[in-house]
Coordinates of C-alpha atoms in Angstrom, one line a residue:
X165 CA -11.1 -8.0 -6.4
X166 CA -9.1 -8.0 -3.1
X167 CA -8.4 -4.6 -3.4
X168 CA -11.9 -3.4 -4.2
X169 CA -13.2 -6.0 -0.6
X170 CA -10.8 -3.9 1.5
X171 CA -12.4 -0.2 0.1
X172 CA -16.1 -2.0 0.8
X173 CA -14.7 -2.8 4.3
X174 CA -13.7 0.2 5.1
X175 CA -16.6 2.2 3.5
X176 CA -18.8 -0.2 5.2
X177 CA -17.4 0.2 8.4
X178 CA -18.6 2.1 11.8
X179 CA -16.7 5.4 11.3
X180 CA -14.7 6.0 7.7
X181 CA -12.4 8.6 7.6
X182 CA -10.4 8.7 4.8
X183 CA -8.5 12.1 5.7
X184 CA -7.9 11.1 9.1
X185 CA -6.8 7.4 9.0
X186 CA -4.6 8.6 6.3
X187 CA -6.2 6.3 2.8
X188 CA -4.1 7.2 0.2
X189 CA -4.8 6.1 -3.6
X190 CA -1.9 6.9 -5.7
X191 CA -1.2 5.9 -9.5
X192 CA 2.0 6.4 -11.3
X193 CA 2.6 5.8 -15.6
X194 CA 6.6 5.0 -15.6
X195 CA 8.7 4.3 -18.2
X196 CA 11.0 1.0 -17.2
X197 CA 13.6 -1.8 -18.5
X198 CA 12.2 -5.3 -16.5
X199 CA 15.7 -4.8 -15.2
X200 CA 14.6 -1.2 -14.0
X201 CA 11.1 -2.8 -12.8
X202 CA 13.0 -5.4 -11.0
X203 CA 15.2 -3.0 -9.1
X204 CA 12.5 -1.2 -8.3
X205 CA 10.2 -3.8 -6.7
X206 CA 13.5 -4.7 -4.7
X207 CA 14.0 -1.2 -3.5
X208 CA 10.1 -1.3 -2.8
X209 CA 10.6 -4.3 -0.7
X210 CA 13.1 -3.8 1.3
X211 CA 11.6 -0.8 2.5
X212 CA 8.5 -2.9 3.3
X213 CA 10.7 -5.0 5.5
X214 CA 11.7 -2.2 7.8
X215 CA 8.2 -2.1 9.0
X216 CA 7.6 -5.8 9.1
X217 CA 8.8 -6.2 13.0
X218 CA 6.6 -3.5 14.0
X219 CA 4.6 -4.8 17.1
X220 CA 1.7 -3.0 18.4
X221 CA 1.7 0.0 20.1
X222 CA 0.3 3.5 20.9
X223 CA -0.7 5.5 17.5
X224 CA 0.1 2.2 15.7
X225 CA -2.6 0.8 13.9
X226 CA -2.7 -2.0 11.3
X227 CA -2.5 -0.6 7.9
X228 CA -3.1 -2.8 4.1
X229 CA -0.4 -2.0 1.4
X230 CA -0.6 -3.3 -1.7
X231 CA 1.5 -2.5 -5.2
X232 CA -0.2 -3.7 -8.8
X233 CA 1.8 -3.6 -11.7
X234 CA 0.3 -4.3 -14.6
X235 CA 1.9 -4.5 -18.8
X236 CA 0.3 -1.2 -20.1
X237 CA 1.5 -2.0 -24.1

């Protein structure tokens, strides 16, 4: 549901753009050991970090990224 509040926020909002403040919606099937998954997420995450410290600046704005994963059996 959090996911689906921060599309109605945007949508909702004054101006939406989805081309120009860059929304992206991507999906990916991939075939993974939970020891594959798990080095994955890590790798995921630590590139996640690099941004963290980010402060504020010119043609920096605040942008939402989130990962599901969910058991397709």
């Amino acid at each position: 549901m959090g996911l689906q509040g921060e599309f109605c926020r945007y949508f909702s909002g004054e101006d939406p753009d989805p081309q120009r403040d860059l929304l992206t919606v991507g999906s990916a099937s991939l075939v993974m050991s939970d020891e594959e998954m798990i080095d994955f997420l890590t790798a995921y995450g630590e590139l996640i970090q690099k941004y963290m410290p980010n402060k504020p600046g010119e043609g920096r704005k605040v942008r939402k990224v989130t990962v599901v994963v969910s058991p397709n059996e």
